[in-house]
XYZ file of C-alpha atoms in Angstrom:
782
model
C 45.449 -30.603 -4.072
C 43.055 -33.370 -3.033
C 39.790 -34.167 -4.704
C 37.946 -32.961 -1.657
C 39.306 -29.418 -1.736
C 36.583 -28.182 -4.021
C 33.825 -30.456 -2.756
C 31.256 -28.291 -0.946
C 29.995 -31.294 1.017
C 33.349 -32.014 2.629
C 34.623 -30.046 5.615
C 38.372 -29.822 6.088
C 38.927 -31.441 9.505
C 42.542 -32.540 9.233
C 43.262 -31.378 12.742
C 41.076 -34.069 14.327
C 43.538 -34.629 17.130
C 43.137 -31.040 18.270
C 39.378 -30.940 17.867
C 38.587 -31.831 21.437
C 40.483 -28.824 22.720
C 39.261 -26.218 20.216
C 36.043 -25.768 22.179
C 38.207 -24.420 24.952
C 40.103 -22.084 22.587
C 37.545 -19.525 21.302
C 39.993 -17.596 19.135
C 41.054 -20.727 17.261
C 37.462 -21.888 16.814
C 36.424 -18.480 15.470
C 39.428 -18.483 13.164
C 38.308 -21.829 11.716
C 34.787 -20.458 11.226
C 36.179 -17.388 9.506
C 38.446 -19.333 7.153
C 35.696 -21.766 6.207
C 33.126 -18.981 5.749
C 35.353 -16.921 3.469
C 36.230 -19.947 1.388
C 32.704 -21.279 0.955
C 30.875 -17.945 0.575
C 33.379 -16.691 -1.989
C 32.864 -19.936 -3.918
C 29.103 -19.358 -3.893
C 29.612 -15.806 -5.202
C 31.832 -17.198 -7.955
C 29.003 -19.526 -8.982
C 26.705 -16.520 -9.159
C 28.971 -14.666 -11.587
C 29.534 -17.775 -13.683
C 25.784 -17.825 -14.338
C 25.258 -14.065 -14.669
C 26.418 -13.933 -18.317
C 23.947 -16.589 -19.450
C 21.070 -15.049 -17.497
C 21.632 -11.536 -18.856
C 22.170 -12.794 -22.406
C 18.929 -14.776 -22.219
C 17.048 -11.700 -21.017
C 18.616 -9.558 -23.741
C 17.533 -12.026 -26.416
C 13.940 -11.857 -25.147
C 13.849 -8.058 -24.717
C 10.838 -6.229 -26.143
C 12.835 -3.337 -27.573
C 16.353 -2.208 -28.390
C 16.653 0.021 -25.327
C 16.013 -2.798 -22.883
C 18.251 -5.132 -24.862
C 21.076 -2.576 -24.723
C 20.650 -2.328 -20.939
C 21.199 -6.063 -20.536
C 24.196 -6.140 -22.890
C 25.744 -3.160 -21.091
C 25.110 -4.998 -17.829
C 26.912 -8.087 -19.142
C 29.981 -6.028 -20.028
C 29.972 -4.212 -16.691
C 29.638 -7.457 -14.699
C 32.540 -9.027 -16.593
C 34.631 -5.918 -16.043
C 33.920 -5.575 -12.311
C 33.559 -9.246 -11.366
C 36.995 -9.693 -9.812
C 36.716 -6.378 -7.991
C 33.305 -7.302 -6.533
C 34.434 -10.756 -5.425
C 37.438 -9.213 -3.718
C 35.366 -6.574 -1.981
C 32.767 -9.184 -0.962
C 35.501 -11.143 0.777
C 36.821 -7.956 2.413
C 33.374 -7.083 3.740
C 32.915 -10.564 5.183
C 36.307 -10.300 6.878
C 35.434 -6.860 8.254
C 32.195 -8.225 9.672
C 34.145 -10.888 11.545
C 36.373 -8.128 12.978
C 33.298 -6.116 14.006
C 31.720 -9.224 15.502
C 34.756 -10.068 17.605
C 34.778 -6.437 18.779
C 31.101 -6.708 19.741
C 29.871 -4.202 17.147
C 27.634 -6.433 15.027
C 27.146 -5.910 11.292
C 26.671 -2.490 9.683
C 23.151 -2.109 8.446
C 23.522 1.277 6.746
C 26.020 2.995 4.554
C 27.509 6.100 6.064
C 27.033 9.435 4.387
C 29.518 12.268 4.022
C 31.505 13.034 7.104
C 31.030 9.567 8.524
C 27.530 10.258 9.826
C 24.405 8.529 8.665
C 22.821 10.514 5.889
C 19.445 11.954 6.811
C 18.477 12.679 3.211
C 15.648 10.819 1.520
C 16.650 7.407 0.212
C 16.833 7.396 -3.554
C 14.547 5.038 -5.396
C 17.379 2.786 -6.597
C 18.852 2.453 -3.126
C 15.420 1.723 -1.689
C 14.760 -1.018 -4.236
C 18.114 -2.607 -3.431
C 17.475 -2.401 0.291
C 14.063 -4.021 -0.067
C 15.406 -6.765 -2.310
C 18.146 -7.674 0.186
C 15.751 -7.441 3.154
C 13.347 -9.848 1.471
C 16.083 -12.365 0.645
C 17.429 -12.235 4.190
C 13.998 -12.688 5.771
C 13.123 -15.603 3.506
C 16.410 -17.350 4.210
C 16.221 -16.753 7.969
C 12.737 -18.219 8.024
C 13.740 -21.217 5.929
C 16.876 -22.043 7.930
C 15.558 -21.082 11.349
C 16.684 -24.127 13.316
C 20.098 -24.604 11.789
C 20.766 -20.902 12.365
C 19.731 -21.320 15.981
C 22.391 -23.998 16.453
C 25.070 -21.850 14.821
C 24.085 -18.829 16.896
C 24.240 -20.837 20.112
C 27.678 -22.186 19.279
C 28.989 -18.760 18.267
C 27.576 -17.354 21.505
C 29.461 -20.036 23.410
C 32.846 -19.272 21.868
C 32.489 -15.474 21.611
C 31.091 -14.783 25.066
C 28.283 -12.625 23.653
C 24.686 -13.188 22.661
C 24.551 -14.042 18.964
C 21.360 -13.725 16.943
C 20.559 -13.601 13.247
C 20.975 -9.817 13.287
C 24.570 -9.765 14.553
C 25.944 -13.104 13.375
C 28.968 -12.689 11.060
C 27.792 -15.655 8.990
C 24.025 -15.047 9.115
C 21.952 -14.255 6.018
C 21.841 -10.578 7.044
C 25.638 -10.354 7.154
C 26.022 -12.169 3.826
C 23.369 -10.009 2.153
C 24.839 -6.782 3.506
C 28.353 -7.725 2.403
C 27.174 -8.422 -1.140
C 25.135 -5.237 -1.300
C 28.163 -3.149 -0.358
C 30.414 -5.067 -2.735
C 28.015 -4.811 -5.684
C 27.948 -1.042 -5.277
C 30.893 -1.107 -7.710
C 28.497 -1.983 -10.537
C 27.384 0.924 -12.708
C 24.254 -0.586 -14.235
C 20.555 0.182 -14.569
C 18.251 -0.774 -11.706
C 16.670 -3.582 -13.747
C 20.079 -5.238 -14.250
C 21.031 -4.717 -10.612
C 17.852 -6.464 -9.461
C 18.618 -9.370 -11.786
C 22.021 -9.699 -10.077
C 20.258 -9.758 -6.711
C 17.913 -12.490 -7.927
C 20.932 -14.539 -8.988
C 22.501 -13.847 -5.591
C 19.345 -15.163 -3.942
C 19.437 -18.301 -6.054
C 23.112 -19.202 -5.949
C 24.379 -17.691 -2.682
C 21.395 -17.569 -0.342
C 20.178 -20.848 -1.818
C 23.576 -22.434 -1.081
C 23.617 -21.466 2.580
C 21.883 -24.730 3.579
C 24.995 -26.804 2.914
C 27.294 -24.092 4.225
C 25.514 -23.952 7.589
C 25.467 -27.741 7.847
C 29.223 -27.727 7.249
C 29.731 -24.951 9.794
C 27.748 -26.773 12.454
C 29.684 -29.950 11.713
C 32.970 -28.063 11.997
C 32.017 -26.627 15.399
C 30.726 -29.977 16.646
C 34.019 -31.625 15.713
C 35.733 -28.751 17.465
C 33.860 -29.705 20.627
C 31.537 -26.684 20.696
C 28.155 -27.671 22.189
C 27.924 -31.010 20.367
C 24.647 -31.847 22.131
C 22.620 -29.213 20.242
C 20.593 -30.663 17.396
C 20.800 -28.589 14.245
C 18.036 -29.855 12.006
C 17.175 -27.558 9.168
C 13.671 -26.165 9.665
C 11.055 -27.607 7.369
C 10.293 -25.373 4.446
C 7.061 -23.377 4.630
C 4.263 -25.410 3.177
C 5.592 -28.884 3.978
C 3.576 -31.090 6.356
C 4.390 -30.710 10.010
C 5.591 -33.904 11.606
C 5.494 -32.465 15.117
C 3.353 -29.365 15.330
C 4.698 -26.405 17.247
C 2.921 -25.981 20.547
C 1.295 -22.571 20.696
C 2.721 -21.817 24.089
C 6.297 -22.668 23.170
C 8.909 -20.604 21.387
C 10.487 -22.120 18.321
C 14.200 -22.819 18.740
C 16.281 -19.742 18.138
C 13.377 -17.331 17.904
C 12.122 -14.538 20.075
C 8.297 -14.365 20.269
C 7.054 -11.539 18.097
C 10.287 -11.131 16.114
C 9.298 -9.776 12.702
C 10.378 -11.200 9.381
C 10.407 -9.027 6.289
C 8.667 -10.883 3.493
C 5.285 -9.360 2.773
C 2.409 -8.990 0.373
C 3.246 -8.178 -3.203
C 7.009 -7.933 -2.915
C 9.594 -6.485 -0.604
C 9.187 -4.455 2.549
C 11.952 -2.964 4.670
C 12.717 -4.344 8.112
C 10.821 -2.307 10.690
C 12.361 -3.024 14.055
C 10.031 -0.660 15.899
C 6.940 -2.330 14.444
C 8.375 -5.747 15.295
C 8.938 -4.677 18.885
C 5.400 -3.322 19.167
C 4.033 -6.553 17.760
C 6.099 -8.594 20.218
C 4.857 -6.459 23.106
C 1.263 -6.838 21.965
C 1.584 -10.607 21.715
C 3.243 -10.764 25.141
C 0.376 -8.734 26.609
C -2.145 -11.110 25.062
C -0.430 -14.185 26.483
C -0.085 -12.597 29.913
C -3.760 -11.595 29.994
C -4.861 -15.057 28.895
C -2.633 -16.687 31.499
C -4.014 -14.330 34.180
C -7.533 -15.212 33.123
C -6.774 -18.916 33.517
C -5.265 -18.302 36.932
C -8.261 -16.336 38.225
C -10.803 -18.723 36.774
C -9.038 -21.867 37.852
C -9.110 -24.959 35.690
C -12.811 -24.890 35.006
C -12.341 -24.087 31.382
C -14.526 -20.987 31.614
C -13.352 -18.253 29.278
C -14.201 -14.775 28.139
C -17.301 -14.212 25.955
C -18.861 -17.602 26.442
C -16.057 -19.820 25.132
C -16.969 -22.677 27.486
C -16.077 -26.360 26.920
C -18.912 -28.813 26.430
C -17.562 -31.114 29.112
C -14.662 -30.526 31.426
C -13.148 -33.484 33.264
C -9.876 -32.952 35.132
C -9.232 -36.701 35.041
C -9.174 -36.789 31.236
C -5.757 -36.552 29.553
C -5.558 -33.329 27.479
C -5.903 -33.734 23.735
C -2.648 -34.022 21.820
C -2.061 -32.007 18.622
C -3.022 -34.885 16.337
C -6.353 -35.361 18.081
C -7.089 -31.637 17.971
C -6.285 -31.392 14.273
C -8.337 -34.493 13.454
C -11.368 -33.075 15.264
C -10.897 -29.729 13.525
C -10.686 -31.414 10.107
C -14.068 -33.049 10.718
C -15.602 -29.714 11.734
C -13.935 -28.065 8.729
C -15.567 -30.524 6.324
C -18.928 -29.908 7.967
C -18.570 -26.121 7.669
C -17.698 -26.414 3.953
C -21.334 -27.114 3.140
C -22.711 -24.504 5.547
C -23.735 -21.042 4.362
C -24.488 -18.531 7.096
C -25.213 -14.874 7.534
C -22.899 -12.726 9.631
C -25.225 -13.093 12.642
C -25.371 -16.877 12.306
C -21.584 -17.021 11.809
C -21.090 -15.031 15.020
C -23.182 -17.577 16.902
C -21.173 -20.431 15.369
C -17.920 -18.679 16.371
C -18.979 -18.848 20.010
C -19.743 -22.583 19.731
C -16.568 -23.729 17.965
C -14.740 -24.571 21.199
C -17.697 -26.546 22.503
C -18.098 -28.436 19.235
C -14.358 -29.064 18.973
C -14.143 -30.678 22.411
C -17.305 -32.638 21.784
C -15.987 -33.944 18.457
C -12.611 -34.812 19.994
C -14.374 -36.740 22.755
C -16.262 -38.769 20.145
C -12.985 -39.628 18.397
C -11.603 -40.908 21.705
C -14.776 -42.760 22.503
C -15.007 -40.860 25.755
C -17.591 -38.625 27.308
C -15.834 -35.274 27.209
C -12.404 -33.954 26.383
C -9.862 -31.561 27.774
C -7.083 -29.366 26.370
C -3.903 -27.917 27.804
C -3.877 -24.337 29.052
C -1.816 -23.153 26.075
C -4.133 -24.838 23.561
C -7.162 -23.417 25.321
C -5.666 -19.939 25.050
C -5.107 -20.449 21.338
C -8.655 -21.687 20.766
C -10.100 -18.754 22.683
C -7.842 -16.255 20.944
C -8.886 -17.416 17.478
C -12.508 -17.355 18.638
C -12.193 -13.752 19.787
C -10.405 -12.848 16.561
C -13.309 -14.075 14.458
C -15.888 -12.626 16.799
C -14.224 -9.270 16.107
C -14.208 -9.912 12.345
C -17.938 -10.641 12.435
C -18.565 -7.287 14.126
C -15.986 -5.215 12.236
C -17.606 -2.087 10.830
C -14.947 -1.919 8.122
C -16.386 -5.037 6.502
C -19.803 -5.223 4.830
C -22.089 -7.842 6.397
C -21.876 -10.226 3.421
C -18.089 -10.192 3.565
C -18.134 -10.650 7.340
C -20.101 -13.853 6.818
C -17.702 -15.115 4.139
C -14.518 -14.449 6.124
C -16.146 -15.770 9.291
C -16.164 -19.247 7.735
C -12.358 -19.294 7.972
C -12.349 -19.689 11.757
C -11.586 -23.415 11.780
C -8.765 -23.246 9.183
C -7.205 -20.403 11.161
C -7.558 -22.337 14.392
C -5.624 -25.167 12.748
C -2.964 -22.688 11.627
C -2.659 -21.248 15.148
C -2.221 -24.722 16.643
C 0.371 -25.637 14.022
C 2.345 -22.409 14.169
C 2.287 -19.853 16.995
C 3.753 -17.193 14.684
C 0.233 -16.492 13.428
C -0.214 -14.036 16.296
C 3.440 -13.142 16.836
C 4.416 -12.101 13.321
C 2.696 -9.668 10.965
C 4.062 -11.425 7.897
C 2.725 -14.888 8.646
C 1.256 -16.132 5.317
C -2.205 -16.849 6.751
C -2.312 -13.473 8.436
C -1.197 -11.638 5.300
C -3.888 -13.436 3.293
C -6.628 -12.485 5.760
C -5.473 -8.852 5.777
C -5.395 -8.809 1.958
C -8.911 -10.210 1.717
C -10.219 -7.759 4.309
C -8.551 -4.789 2.602
C -10.053 -5.727 -0.757
C -13.488 -6.078 0.847
C -13.475 -2.661 2.557
C -14.882 -0.869 -0.478
C -17.213 -3.691 -1.536
C -20.904 -3.138 -2.068
C -23.504 -4.929 -4.141
C -23.830 -1.819 -6.299
C -20.090 -1.705 -7.108
C -19.854 -5.477 -7.645
C -22.881 -6.239 -9.767
C -20.950 -8.851 -11.713
C -19.991 -10.421 -8.326
C -16.374 -10.779 -9.412
C -14.923 -9.887 -6.014
C -17.562 -11.666 -3.975
C -17.209 -14.880 -5.969
C -13.393 -14.710 -5.770
C -13.429 -14.349 -1.979
C -15.967 -17.157 -1.751
C -13.776 -19.342 -3.978
C -10.761 -18.759 -1.698
C -12.733 -19.490 1.463
C -14.115 -22.730 0.061
C -10.700 -23.721 -1.283
C -9.163 -23.397 2.186
C -12.046 -25.270 3.801
C -11.726 -28.064 1.265
C -7.964 -28.398 0.791
C -6.175 -27.181 3.927
C -4.928 -29.987 6.142
C -1.528 -29.039 7.582
C 0.243 -27.556 4.548
C 0.739 -23.895 5.504
C 2.079 -23.212 2.016
C -1.495 -23.175 0.719
C -1.960 -19.712 2.215
C 0.920 -18.302 0.200
C -0.328 -19.945 -2.979
C -3.854 -18.655 -2.465
C -2.516 -15.193 -1.581
C -0.466 -14.973 -4.786
C -3.527 -15.953 -6.817
C -5.741 -13.435 -5.037
C -3.220 -10.630 -5.359
C -2.957 -11.241 -9.109
C -6.755 -10.992 -9.284
C -6.789 -7.872 -7.086
C -4.011 -6.223 -9.092
C -5.912 -6.712 -12.352
C -9.032 -5.152 -10.874
C -6.978 -2.399 -9.263
C -5.521 -1.384 -12.614
C -9.009 -1.190 -14.139
C -10.234 0.876 -11.189
C -7.239 3.190 -11.369
C -7.950 3.969 -15.020
C -11.575 4.769 -14.236
C -10.516 6.762 -11.176
C -8.031 8.733 -13.254
C -10.723 9.546 -15.787
C -13.084 10.651 -13.001
C -10.489 12.937 -11.419
C -9.423 14.335 -14.802
C -13.035 15.040 -15.730
C -13.625 16.800 -12.411
C -10.350 18.701 -12.733
C -11.304 19.714 -16.294
C -14.725 20.957 -15.221
C -13.227 22.962 -12.365
C -10.558 24.500 -14.592
C -13.228 25.387 -17.162
C -15.485 26.933 -14.526
C -12.595 28.903 -13.049
C -11.570 30.112 -16.493
C -15.150 31.161 -17.273
C -15.355 33.092 -14.017
C -12.039 34.849 -14.668
C -13.026 35.735 -18.236
C -16.431 36.960 -17.071
C -14.901 39.183 -14.410
C -12.499 40.730 -16.934
C -15.305 41.474 -19.389
C -17.604 42.854 -16.687
C -14.918 45.281 -15.588
C -14.877 46.690 -19.133
C -18.582 46.749 -20.069
C -20.364 47.391 -16.776
C -21.822 50.904 -16.494
C -20.237 51.903 -19.831
C -22.292 53.320 -22.665
C -21.754 51.325 -25.851
C -23.771 49.700 -28.628
C -25.432 46.393 -27.770
C -23.525 44.834 -30.657
C -20.176 45.569 -28.952
C -21.478 44.481 -25.548
C -22.662 41.165 -27.025
C -19.428 40.717 -28.939
C -17.343 41.024 -25.778
C -19.619 39.024 -23.479
C -20.116 36.082 -25.834
C -17.483 35.213 -28.493
C -14.652 37.263 -27.017
C -15.300 35.924 -23.506
C -15.178 32.416 -24.971
C -11.888 33.286 -26.639
C -10.543 34.428 -23.242
C -11.610 31.089 -21.728
C -9.745 29.117 -24.373
C -6.618 31.276 -23.985
C -6.706 30.759 -20.203
C -7.059 26.975 -20.537
C -4.340 26.667 -23.171
C -1.859 29.415 -22.335
C -2.608 30.666 -18.804
C -2.874 34.160 -17.340
C 0.847 34.839 -17.657
C 0.897 34.344 -21.438
C 1.332 37.071 -24.056
C -1.801 35.899 -25.835
C -3.877 36.515 -22.682
C -2.480 40.035 -22.308
C -3.095 40.768 -26.008
C -6.693 39.510 -25.719
C -7.393 41.843 -22.772
C -5.696 44.742 -24.549
C -8.010 44.137 -27.503
C -11.045 44.340 -25.216
C -9.790 47.644 -23.808
C -9.111 49.016 -27.296
C -12.496 47.853 -28.580
C -14.352 49.562 -25.724
C -12.365 52.785 -26.375
C -12.945 52.545 -30.087
C -16.733 52.821 -29.777
C -16.712 55.813 -27.462
C -17.555 59.195 -29.097
C -14.513 60.869 -30.613
C -14.268 64.521 -29.556
C -11.457 65.729 -31.774
C -9.441 65.012 -34.870
C -6.574 63.426 -32.903
C -8.907 60.745 -31.481
C -10.383 60.076 -34.902
C -6.905 59.847 -36.347
C -5.871 57.360 -33.680
C -9.027 55.299 -34.310
C -8.201 55.163 -38.004
C -4.704 53.886 -37.112
C -5.854 51.126 -34.731
C -8.777 49.764 -36.768
C -6.662 47.433 -38.987
C -5.030 45.826 -35.939
C -8.394 45.549 -34.162
C -9.862 43.776 -37.187
C -6.907 41.426 -37.435
C -7.050 40.510 -33.725
C -10.827 40.126 -33.812
C -10.731 37.790 -36.827
C -8.040 35.649 -35.085
C -10.085 35.390 -31.895
C -13.322 34.549 -33.685
C -11.594 31.899 -35.793
C -10.142 30.369 -32.610
C -13.623 29.872 -31.135
C -14.945 28.547 -34.479
C -17.152 31.572 -35.185
C -19.121 31.062 -38.386
C -17.469 32.749 -41.384
C -20.783 34.119 -42.635
C -21.388 35.725 -39.249
C -17.875 37.155 -39.305
C -18.600 38.926 -42.629
C -21.916 40.303 -41.326
C -20.206 41.454 -38.106
C -17.466 43.231 -40.035
C -20.053 44.975 -42.190
C -21.891 46.243 -39.137
C -18.644 47.345 -37.489
C -17.737 49.201 -40.678
C -21.036 51.093 -40.501
C -20.422 51.839 -36.821
C -16.908 53.153 -37.311
C -17.874 55.226 -40.331
C -20.339 57.006 -38.108
C -17.735 57.484 -35.378
C -15.272 59.009 -37.816
C -17.781 61.688 -38.876
C -17.037 64.851 -36.851
C -20.575 66.163 -37.166
C -22.247 63.184 -35.447
C -20.350 62.277 -32.237
C -23.412 60.727 -30.563
C -24.400 58.434 -33.379
C -22.594 55.570 -31.708
C -25.379 54.861 -29.252
C -27.850 54.510 -32.045
C -25.846 52.070 -34.182
C -27.765 49.027 -35.493
C -27.749 45.971 -33.208
C -26.088 42.866 -34.585
C -27.671 39.577 -33.429
C -24.943 36.985 -32.793
C -25.589 33.356 -33.495
C -24.177 30.603 -31.241
C -20.409 31.174 -31.602
C -19.259 27.681 -30.749
C -19.756 24.241 -32.274
C -21.441 21.483 -30.255
C -18.115 20.059 -29.019
C -17.408 23.268 -27.071
C -20.980 24.284 -26.384
C -20.463 24.178 -22.604
C -17.944 27.001 -22.802
C -20.199 28.962 -25.134
C -23.287 28.939 -22.907
C -23.167 32.499 -21.743
C -19.755 32.722 -20.147
C -20.980 35.834 -18.413
C -23.348 33.756 -16.267
C -20.276 32.160 -14.621
C -19.554 35.326 -12.684
C -22.697 34.714 -10.645
C -22.300 30.949 -10.574
C -21.514 30.061 -6.968
C -21.431 26.858 -4.939
C -24.701 25.681 -3.352
C -25.322 27.326 -0.014
C -23.434 25.546 2.746
C -22.985 26.077 6.445
C -20.318 28.694 7.184
C -16.970 27.428 8.426
C -17.555 28.982 11.856
C -20.753 26.975 12.380
C -18.878 23.636 12.465
C -16.762 22.651 15.444
C -13.025 22.912 14.823
C -12.460 19.246 15.743
C -14.584 18.120 12.789
C -12.848 20.543 10.441
C -9.484 19.228 11.683
C -10.638 15.626 11.224
C -11.548 16.273 7.581
C -8.276 18.073 6.910
C -6.423 14.997 8.176
C -8.080 12.749 5.595
C -5.584 11.341 3.136
C -6.117 10.314 -0.452
C -6.929 6.589 -0.378
C -9.039 6.744 2.800
C -12.327 4.849 2.636
C -15.555 6.513 3.807
C -19.029 5.093 4.368
C -21.810 7.519 3.394
C -25.292 7.266 4.929
C -28.090 8.946 2.970
C -31.425 10.248 4.255
C -33.085 6.904 3.463
C -30.585 4.908 5.527
C -28.805 3.468 2.478
C -25.023 3.074 2.786
C -22.407 3.625 0.102
C -18.660 3.114 0.442
C -16.242 5.351 -1.402
C -12.549 6.160 -1.445
C -11.113 9.664 -1.289
C -9.536 9.900 -4.727
C -8.538 13.533 -5.163
C -8.630 16.929 -3.428
C -9.051 19.844 -5.811
C -6.331 22.503 -5.598
C -8.816 24.951 -7.163
C -12.019 24.495 -5.160
C -10.637 22.301 -2.324
C -13.435 19.825 -3.041
C -12.998 16.187 -2.049
C -13.708 13.668 -4.822
C -14.872 10.157 -3.836
C -14.993 7.066 -6.071
C -16.190 3.503 -5.537
C -14.000 0.398 -5.788
C -14.387 0.437 -9.576
C -13.071 3.996 -9.783
C -16.466 5.549 -10.627
C -17.410 8.864 -9.067
C -19.719 8.603 -6.063
C -19.690 12.159 -4.685
C -17.756 15.361 -4.267
C -17.934 17.397 -1.090
C -16.508 20.616 0.269
C -14.554 20.635 3.499
C -17.487 22.197 5.373
C -19.958 19.679 3.960
C -17.746 16.773 5.036
C -17.176 18.235 8.494
C -20.906 18.747 8.925
C -21.630 15.171 7.737
C -19.013 13.847 10.138
C -20.516 15.766 13.051
C -24.006 14.517 12.145
C -22.745 10.886 11.789
C -23.776 10.829 8.126
C -20.322 9.581 7.192
C -17.969 7.143 8.888
C -14.242 7.101 8.263
C -13.102 3.489 7.921
C -9.861 2.454 9.584
C -6.704 1.940 7.551
C -4.980 -0.342 10.088
C -4.829 -3.978 8.863
C -7.670 -6.170 10.120
C -5.500 -8.524 12.163
C -3.764 -5.677 14.004
C -7.057 -3.966 14.801
C -8.493 -7.234 16.081
C -5.541 -7.908 18.370
C -5.665 -4.386 19.787
C -9.375 -4.785 20.471
C -8.878 -8.190 22.105
C -6.175 -6.840 24.412
C -8.411 -3.960 25.492
C -11.312 -6.331 25.972
C -9.303 -8.726 28.131
C -7.943 -5.826 30.182
C -11.395 -4.405 30.854
C -12.768 -7.863 31.698
C -9.900 -8.448 34.115
C -10.386 -5.005 35.693
C -14.132 -5.581 36.094
C -13.559 -8.923 37.814
C -10.942 -7.410 40.089
C -13.336 -4.626 41.077
C -16.347 -6.913 41.565
C -15.428 -8.232 45.082
C -15.118 -4.662 46.335
C -18.812 -3.908 45.795
C -20.267 -6.328 48.383
C -17.659 -5.228 50.903
C -18.549 -1.591 50.404
C -22.254 -2.405 50.696
C -21.709 -4.304 53.960
C -19.735 -1.416 55.390
C -22.424 1.149 54.558
C -24.562 2.304 57.500
C -28.172 1.176 57.633
């Protein structure tokens, strides 16, 4: 064995004499790719497992408790036990993917369920976490190695006679990730350990693909497969751009609008349908902008007043460096400017004019010009920020803050066209995160200005520090999300307390109503001493409330409590014969026992209990006398003191009044149009609403909870504090009267692009229809 056999930087090219002909022999070239891929990828997996023991042991030694520590130690043993089996299956999966590729089937993205058909059951949490982890790794690697993957895909397309992309390449990150996911299914470990294995896979396997792809490209070049293609590894996100991507050009190996999968706060699954929609939207935008240029000629006139300061067809268009230099000067100027939303909107319309004027000064010329593609980009960013500064989802103060980001985002768009083509572009994700956090903002809910100052800090940081390092957007996003997560946790605790308090009040009210109804059924229109009536309607009704809250209506204690009430009412009725008096004598001990238990449960004063028992004794003595059957109605009245301590006073305040306690009068359901009722019923927990009071003041609140008891809708502010609760009819009526506005849940950037497309379409349609008017007027008879 030579020293080079295990050297990952050396490609085995012993058959140099046959290299020139391999490009004409696809099967042999693919065989070489397969052999090299299996060898190198298996070696990378081996490296992973060699480091797994140390990683898991280190985590076990730092574990907070014995349970977690045991999980990691169990994981170590399982990995050692299954290592060889996983490596073997990993290699088998890679080989199978080559077979599928050569048969034109691509790689399998899903595991088949029973019977060979895809399972339609809900994905279990563990499987979902794994899927998201792999999807994130694949997306990150595809983005990082975009250009080198393009070269490999082109060469594989050449020798396989089929179109090869990242999604169906047998050596692409998706294929490697899927093969490992299937192979690691052998591991019987906790989810936490499994995710650690995936992190190690990301580090040692996905991280080692750079060299592997360089080797693979070198192998194919030496085999004579498209040697003219340059396969430079794409610069990593965040590094300075030596030659900025032209906005009108597609990056090598990419399809405009193709979605990646890395997103805010962690992993998201690949959504092919969403990616396709995004690609279609971006294509529509470009087509509309190109049509606009064609109809308006080369005058530089654009939609919504985006007009150049000076247009001279004899001036050479600005190159990217000149554009970025002019933008940097404007960016520094805007750092010191503080504007309202209205002033920012006016500035947004002038950015193009100021940019061309500044660029002309840098050239020392009177006027400047830009290419059609750059003009489209400038106008598109301008329209984006014009939308932001009019977006009803954002409070005016936040509109003004975010509006100051127009120049940094224009620089981003000129550096990287993916800003508009891909939902997960770092700058786009940051803007959406900021906008989402600002939806519920108000001065009242942010008196300490924590959120406002944080957004302002981020805006000024980008204005001050952003040159051409796109990585700053990811760094700022991570910082902001940590801030937002901390505040979210605080708000969630307050929100939970608000919903629990409301739920508790509703349960108490419902219990009081139920108890009151039960007592009323037994005392209404029945002759009995006032003492018994008071006993049932006050302390015993309170006891029923407590039993309902603690045990529920299906409990034995609830049934026993009602049976006592029935027996007590019977016991004070006149006794007509000896059998009734005999029965009363038999039940009195049990009645006393049950009564004492109930009164003790509601903290009835012991002194009052003794007085009550004395009065009851007098009452029953009279009832047991055969000569005086009517004496019951003339028994002495016993005045009850407050039966409950202060801590439960709310329940003790005349439970009987709850039976008449109804909701405030509201419009009947039939008086509100069905469409408004339907709109309210479609509201989901988490939806933000803007309330408008009779004085014109606005308050933003999130739907936190819908009561299963009263069907009321509970709203809280961004700090989790209760703002209002409304019934369905009240909300529908407010919606119909425009007293509330439902704020949109679609991310800001998506909403803006949709609006821009519609705006360009309507502008184009209006211009197309305009020439018809004079013609029609000329044709009209005098």
